[in-house]
């Protein structure tokens, strides 16, 4: 809604009001002023919005996010970027909205007294941080992890004949195994889950899972799927001719058969949309998974394991059709 007052408007009003008694004219003026004061700020047009973007690191993925985020914003949104959350001080405020990128930045900024939109954080981490919140304010998130239904849709599209899905997990796993089992059951898959008790048992636990699985699904668990262990996990799965479905492009580059993930550019575009809406309404959207996603395939691994694969575009289309999600 926009209010447009022109000289012609005032002239017409003056003619009509001149015929009214003085006390009626005074009453109309008072009512008009009260009405204007009650209108929300955006009724007069888009107010400027000051956004502070706090990056967890200054590495390429975070810089890419910040650059893409700026490019998709409305002209009334003004952005400042803080590359290291530990450098934050009271001088960096005021802002109307803080966008935190990554876990480190989110942990640092969650207690600030203005709305926070956390991006590129695992959903489990976000809810853990939310439980510790004592301030009453707007907080929301755009997760980095894909919905379980989307991950299962990738299995269905890429490996329809491999029905036993192996999963290694620990106490630190950021996934709901009960929900994963439900999603797999819907598509006719069987979950073969094994809890890793310690670093010493990882090798034997992995061997046990691979013996009873047709495909190994990586999950967000830094105690298992990390740079120290991923090479051994990949080599063991190769020996058993069991493909690994990963969590990112890095997994595919390292030797996973395929992966589904959202790029910094895709997450930044979604964050820009949420910020543009906030600029108009001053309300954050509900916490949400990535709206946009990418599928990657390692064709060399597919040939080595004698697995017939579809192109990334075809897999994407099939997942999109099954899950009602967009690119």
Short mmCIF file of C-alpha atoms in Angstrom, two decimals:
data_model
loop_
_atom_site.label_atom_id
_atom_site.label_comp_id
_atom_site.label_asym_id
_atom_site.label_seq_id
_atom_site.Cartn_x
_atom_site.Cartn_y
_atom_site.Cartn_z
CA UNK A 1 0.00 0.00 0.00
CA UNK A 2 1.40 3.45 -0.95
CA UNK A 3 0.04 6.87 -0.02
CA UNK A 4 0.23 9.40 -2.82
CA UNK A 5 -0.62 13.00 -1.89
CA UNK A 6 -0.54 15.54 -4.71
CA UNK A 7 -1.38 19.26 -4.88
CA UNK A 8 -4.60 18.37 -6.73
CA UNK A 9 -5.63 16.13 -3.87
CA UNK A 10 -5.11 18.91 -1.37
CA UNK A 11 -7.00 21.41 -3.56
CA UNK A 12 -10.05 19.16 -3.79
CA UNK A 13 -9.95 18.50 -0.07
CA UNK A 14 -9.73 22.22 0.68
CA UNK A 15 -12.86 22.93 -1.40
CA UNK A 16 -14.92 20.30 0.35
CA UNK A 17 -13.64 21.08 3.83
CA UNK A 18 -14.21 24.82 3.50
CA UNK A 19 -17.96 24.18 3.68
CA UNK A 20 -17.70 22.25 6.97
CA UNK A 21 -17.96 23.78 10.46
CA UNK A 22 -14.56 24.50 12.07
CA UNK A 23 -14.88 21.82 14.76
CA UNK A 24 -15.63 19.15 12.09
CA UNK A 25 -12.60 20.18 10.04
CA UNK A 26 -10.44 19.94 13.16
CA UNK A 27 -11.84 16.49 13.97
CA UNK A 28 -11.08 15.23 10.43
CA UNK A 29 -7.50 16.47 10.63
CA UNK A 30 -6.96 14.71 13.96
CA UNK A 31 -8.39 11.45 12.62
CA UNK A 32 -6.15 11.65 9.56
CA UNK A 33 -3.05 12.15 11.71
CA UNK A 34 -3.95 9.20 13.94
CA UNK A 35 -4.48 7.02 10.86
CA UNK A 36 -1.09 7.95 9.44
CA UNK A 37 0.67 7.28 12.73
CA UNK A 38 -0.88 3.81 12.94
CA UNK A 39 0.30 2.71 9.52
CA UNK A 40 3.30 0.35 9.36
CA UNK A 41 6.49 1.92 7.98
CA UNK A 42 6.37 -0.06 4.72
CA UNK A 43 2.98 1.50 3.88
CA UNK A 44 4.88 4.60 2.76
CA UNK A 45 7.23 2.61 0.55
CA UNK A 46 10.17 0.33 1.20
CA UNK A 47 12.25 1.49 4.18
CA UNK A 48 15.98 1.00 4.09
CA UNK A 49 17.16 -2.21 5.72
CA UNK A 50 20.59 -2.48 7.30
CA UNK A 51 21.97 -6.02 7.19
CA UNK A 52 25.12 -7.23 8.91
CA UNK A 53 26.48 -10.43 7.33
CA UNK A 54 28.81 -12.32 9.66
CA UNK A 55 30.95 -15.03 8.06
CA UNK A 56 32.42 -17.92 10.02
CA UNK A 57 35.54 -17.79 7.85
CA UNK A 58 36.97 -15.74 5.00
CA UNK A 59 37.50 -18.77 2.74
CA UNK A 60 36.15 -19.07 -0.80
CA UNK A 61 32.73 -20.64 -0.04
CA UNK A 62 31.91 -17.88 2.44
CA UNK A 63 33.16 -15.12 0.14
CA UNK A 64 31.11 -16.61 -2.69
CA UNK A 65 28.03 -16.59 -0.48
CA UNK A 66 28.55 -12.94 0.48
CA UNK A 67 29.05 -11.84 -3.14
CA UNK A 68 25.97 -13.68 -4.43
CA UNK A 69 23.87 -12.49 -1.51
CA UNK A 70 24.58 -8.84 -2.34
CA UNK A 71 23.76 -9.32 -6.03
CA UNK A 72 20.22 -10.54 -5.36
CA UNK A 73 19.07 -7.88 -2.89
CA UNK A 74 16.61 -5.05 -3.40
CA UNK A 75 18.07 -1.56 -3.76
CA UNK A 76 16.83 -0.52 -0.32
CA UNK A 77 18.88 -3.22 1.45
CA UNK A 78 22.35 -2.12 2.57
CA UNK A 79 24.89 -4.75 3.57
CA UNK A 80 28.00 -4.76 5.74
CA UNK A 81 30.15 -7.89 5.88
CA UNK A 82 32.18 -9.04 8.88
CA UNK A 83 34.60 -11.78 7.84
CA UNK A 84 35.58 -12.96 11.31
CA UNK A 85 32.93 -13.26 14.06
CA UNK A 86 35.55 -12.80 16.78
CA UNK A 87 36.10 -9.27 15.46
CA UNK A 88 32.52 -8.26 16.26
CA UNK A 89 32.05 -5.33 18.59
CA UNK A 90 29.18 -3.08 19.63
CA UNK A 91 30.37 -0.63 16.98
CA UNK A 92 29.15 -3.06 14.30
CA UNK A 93 25.58 -2.36 15.38
CA UNK A 94 23.01 -0.98 14.82
CA UNK A 95 21.60 -3.25 12.15
CA UNK A 96 18.05 -4.32 11.43
CA UNK A 97 19.01 -7.92 10.63
CA UNK A 98 22.03 -10.15 11.18
CA UNK A 99 22.72 -12.92 8.66
CA UNK A 100 25.13 -15.46 10.12
CA UNK A 101 26.90 -17.79 7.69
CA UNK A 102 28.12 -21.04 9.23
CA UNK A 103 28.09 -22.48 12.74
CA UNK A 104 30.87 -20.36 14.22
CA UNK A 105 29.20 -17.07 13.27
CA UNK A 106 25.80 -18.31 14.42
CA UNK A 107 27.11 -19.31 17.84
CA UNK A 108 28.66 -15.87 18.27
CA UNK A 109 25.66 -13.80 17.18
CA UNK A 110 22.61 -15.70 18.46
CA UNK A 111 22.45 -13.70 21.69
CA UNK A 112 22.41 -10.29 20.01
CA UNK A 113 19.21 -8.25 20.55
CA UNK A 114 18.14 -8.01 16.89
CA UNK A 115 16.69 -10.59 14.45
CA UNK A 116 19.09 -13.31 13.27
CA UNK A 117 18.85 -15.41 10.10
CA UNK A 118 21.28 -18.33 10.40
CA UNK A 119 22.46 -19.83 7.11
CA UNK A 120 24.66 -22.80 6.14
CA UNK A 121 24.11 -24.49 9.50
CA UNK A 122 22.96 -28.08 10.14
CA UNK A 123 19.37 -28.23 11.31
CA UNK A 124 20.34 -30.16 14.46
CA UNK A 125 22.91 -27.51 15.39
CA UNK A 126 20.39 -24.73 14.88
CA UNK A 127 17.84 -26.28 17.21
CA UNK A 128 20.53 -26.98 19.83
CA UNK A 129 21.50 -23.30 19.79
CA UNK A 130 17.87 -22.23 19.80
CA UNK A 131 17.21 -24.15 23.02
CA UNK A 132 19.92 -22.12 24.76
CA UNK A 133 18.34 -18.81 23.77
CA UNK A 134 16.96 -16.59 26.53
CA UNK A 135 16.08 -13.49 24.49
CA UNK A 136 12.64 -13.13 22.96
CA UNK A 137 13.35 -12.10 19.36
CA UNK A 138 13.04 -13.29 15.78
CA UNK A 139 15.43 -16.13 14.90
CA UNK A 140 15.24 -18.36 11.85
CA UNK A 141 17.47 -20.48 9.64
CA UNK A 142 18.16 -21.88 6.20
CA UNK A 143 19.81 -25.24 6.80
CA UNK A 144 22.75 -26.65 4.91
CA UNK A 145 21.58 -30.28 5.15
CA UNK A 146 19.18 -31.71 2.62
CA UNK A 147 15.76 -33.04 3.65
CA UNK A 148 15.82 -36.79 4.26
CA UNK A 149 13.14 -37.26 1.62
CA UNK A 150 15.43 -35.63 -0.95
CA UNK A 151 18.38 -37.85 -0.01
CA UNK A 152 16.21 -40.95 -0.35
CA UNK A 153 14.95 -39.64 -3.69
CA UNK A 154 18.57 -39.55 -4.87
CA UNK A 155 19.01 -43.20 -3.87
CA UNK A 156 15.83 -44.10 -5.72
CA UNK A 157 16.91 -42.22 -8.85
CA UNK A 158 20.58 -43.24 -8.92
CA UNK A 159 20.56 -46.74 -7.42
CA UNK A 160 17.05 -48.18 -7.72
CA UNK A 161 18.22 -51.82 -7.47
CA UNK A 162 20.33 -51.38 -4.33
CA UNK A 163 17.78 -51.71 -1.55
CA UNK A 164 19.92 -52.18 1.58
CA UNK A 165 21.20 -48.79 2.74
CA UNK A 166 24.13 -48.88 5.16
CA UNK A 167 24.61 -46.04 7.65
CA UNK A 168 27.37 -45.53 10.21
CA UNK A 169 26.51 -43.19 13.07
CA UNK A 170 27.77 -42.11 16.48
CA UNK A 171 26.57 -40.10 19.45
CA UNK A 172 27.50 -36.96 17.48
CA UNK A 173 25.40 -37.80 14.42
CA UNK A 174 23.19 -34.93 13.29
CA UNK A 175 20.44 -37.04 11.79
CA UNK A 176 17.19 -38.56 12.98
CA UNK A 177 17.54 -42.27 12.25
CA UNK A 178 13.87 -42.92 12.98
CA UNK A 179 12.81 -40.42 10.32
CA UNK A 180 15.39 -41.79 7.89
CA UNK A 181 14.03 -45.31 8.39
CA UNK A 182 10.50 -44.05 7.71
CA UNK A 183 11.57 -42.31 4.49
CA UNK A 184 13.46 -45.40 3.32
CA UNK A 185 10.51 -47.65 4.12
CA UNK A 186 8.27 -45.47 1.96
CA UNK A 187 10.48 -46.22 -1.05
CA UNK A 188 10.97 -49.91 -0.27
CA UNK A 189 14.49 -49.61 1.15
CA UNK A 190 15.93 -51.28 4.25
CA UNK A 191 18.11 -49.34 6.70
CA UNK A 192 21.23 -51.15 7.93
CA UNK A 193 22.47 -48.90 10.75
CA UNK A 194 25.50 -49.46 12.96
CA UNK A 195 26.61 -47.28 15.87
CA UNK A 196 30.35 -46.63 16.04
CA UNK A 197 31.35 -46.84 19.68
CA UNK A 198 34.86 -45.43 19.31
CA UNK A 199 37.64 -44.73 16.81
CA UNK A 200 39.06 -48.17 17.55
CA UNK A 201 35.87 -49.95 16.46
CA UNK A 202 35.29 -47.92 13.28
CA UNK A 203 37.03 -50.38 10.97
CA UNK A 204 35.14 -53.44 12.25
CA UNK A 205 31.84 -51.53 12.37
CA UNK A 206 32.31 -50.42 8.77
CA UNK A 207 33.12 -53.98 7.68
CA UNK A 208 29.96 -55.25 9.36
CA UNK A 209 27.76 -52.63 7.67
CA UNK A 210 29.28 -53.21 4.23
CA UNK A 211 28.69 -56.96 4.48
CA UNK A 212 24.95 -56.37 4.86
CA UNK A 213 24.48 -53.35 2.56
CA UNK A 214 24.20 -52.55 -1.15
CA UNK A 215 25.05 -48.85 -0.77
CA UNK A 216 26.67 -46.76 1.96
CA UNK A 217 25.04 -43.42 2.80
CA UNK A 218 27.21 -40.72 4.38
CA UNK A 219 25.48 -38.61 7.03
CA UNK A 220 26.46 -35.40 8.86
CA UNK A 221 28.76 -36.85 11.55
CA UNK A 222 32.16 -35.22 11.94
CA UNK A 223 33.45 -38.01 14.21
CA UNK A 224 33.13 -40.55 11.36
CA UNK A 225 33.02 -38.74 8.03
CA UNK A 226 36.06 -36.50 8.34
CA UNK A 227 39.39 -36.01 6.58
CA UNK A 228 41.09 -38.57 8.83
CA UNK A 229 38.74 -41.46 8.02
CA UNK A 230 37.05 -40.77 4.69
CA UNK A 231 39.90 -42.28 2.64
CA UNK A 232 39.74 -45.58 4.54
CA UNK A 233 35.94 -45.61 4.30
CA UNK A 234 36.12 -45.14 0.53
CA UNK A 235 38.81 -47.81 0.07
CA UNK A 236 36.87 -50.32 2.17
CA UNK A 237 33.68 -49.69 0.22
CA UNK A 238 35.59 -50.10 -3.08
CA UNK A 239 36.90 -53.50 -2.00
CA UNK A 240 33.34 -54.60 -1.31
CA UNK A 241 32.15 -52.89 -4.51
CA UNK A 242 29.71 -50.85 -2.46
CA UNK A 243 29.14 -47.27 -3.72
CA UNK A 244 29.22 -44.38 -1.27
CA UNK A 245 26.63 -41.60 -1.57
CA UNK A 246 28.17 -38.42 -0.20
CA UNK A 247 27.20 -35.02 1.14
CA UNK A 248 29.03 -32.57 -1.12
CA UNK A 249 31.07 -32.03 -4.27
CA UNK A 250 34.19 -32.75 -2.20
CA UNK A 251 32.90 -36.26 -1.50
CA UNK A 252 32.37 -36.89 -5.21
CA UNK A 253 35.83 -35.56 -6.02
CA UNK A 254 37.29 -37.89 -3.37
CA UNK A 255 35.55 -40.97 -4.75
CA UNK A 256 31.88 -41.05 -3.78
CA UNK A 257 29.58 -42.24 -6.55
CA UNK A 258 27.24 -39.28 -6.23
CA UNK A 259 26.02 -36.59 -3.85
CA UNK A 260 23.20 -34.12 -3.39
CA UNK A 261 23.94 -30.73 -1.86
CA UNK A 262 23.33 -26.99 -2.10
CA UNK A 263 26.05 -24.63 -3.26
CA UNK A 264 26.90 -21.33 -1.54
CA UNK A 265 25.36 -19.53 -4.53
CA UNK A 266 22.08 -21.42 -4.16
CA UNK A 267 21.90 -20.82 -0.42
CA UNK A 268 22.75 -17.14 -0.94
CA UNK A 269 19.92 -16.72 -3.46
CA UNK A 270 17.44 -18.22 -1.01
CA UNK A 271 18.79 -15.99 1.76
CA UNK A 272 18.41 -12.92 -0.45
CA UNK A 273 14.76 -13.80 -1.07
CA UNK A 274 14.12 -14.11 2.67
CA UNK A 275 15.92 -10.81 3.32
CA UNK A 276 13.94 -8.96 0.65
CA UNK A 277 10.71 -10.18 2.24
CA UNK A 278 11.97 -9.14 5.67
CA UNK A 279 12.71 -5.67 4.29
CA UNK A 280 9.01 -5.31 3.44
CA UNK A 281 7.34 -7.14 6.33
CA UNK A 282 9.92 -7.16 9.15
CA UNK A 283 9.13 -10.85 9.62
CA UNK A 284 11.53 -13.76 9.06
CA UNK A 285 10.31 -16.94 7.37
CA UNK A 286 10.05 -20.21 9.29
CA UNK A 287 13.25 -22.31 9.50
CA UNK A 288 13.61 -24.19 6.23
CA UNK A 289 15.79 -26.63 4.28
CA UNK A 290 17.56 -25.58 1.07
CA UNK A 291 15.09 -24.82 -1.69
CA UNK A 292 17.71 -25.24 -4.42
CA UNK A 293 20.06 -28.19 -4.84
CA UNK A 294 22.73 -29.73 -7.05
CA UNK A 295 23.47 -33.35 -7.98
CA UNK A 296 27.02 -34.48 -8.76
CA UNK A 297 28.16 -37.84 -10.18
CA UNK A 298 31.62 -39.41 -10.40
CA UNK A 299 31.54 -41.28 -13.73
CA UNK A 300 34.96 -42.87 -13.17
CA UNK A 301 33.77 -44.43 -9.91
CA UNK A 302 30.63 -45.65 -11.66
CA UNK A 303 32.76 -47.41 -14.30
CA UNK A 304 35.06 -48.91 -11.67
CA UNK A 305 32.14 -50.32 -9.68
CA UNK A 306 30.23 -51.28 -12.84
CA UNK A 307 27.28 -49.13 -11.82
CA UNK A 308 24.98 -47.73 -14.50
CA UNK A 309 24.36 -44.06 -13.76
CA UNK A 310 22.23 -41.28 -15.18
CA UNK A 311 23.46 -37.78 -15.87
CA UNK A 312 23.31 -35.22 -13.02
CA UNK A 313 20.63 -33.27 -14.91
CA UNK A 314 18.46 -36.35 -15.36
CA UNK A 315 18.86 -37.31 -11.70
CA UNK A 316 17.97 -33.77 -10.68
CA UNK A 317 14.84 -33.83 -12.80
CA UNK A 318 13.74 -37.16 -11.35
CA UNK A 319 14.33 -36.00 -7.76
CA UNK A 320 12.50 -32.78 -8.49
CA UNK A 321 9.51 -34.66 -9.86
CA UNK A 322 9.40 -37.06 -6.92
CA UNK A 323 9.90 -34.52 -4.16
CA UNK A 324 8.24 -31.40 -5.50
CA UNK A 325 11.40 -29.34 -5.04
CA UNK A 326 12.96 -26.81 -7.37
CA UNK A 327 16.35 -26.08 -8.78
#
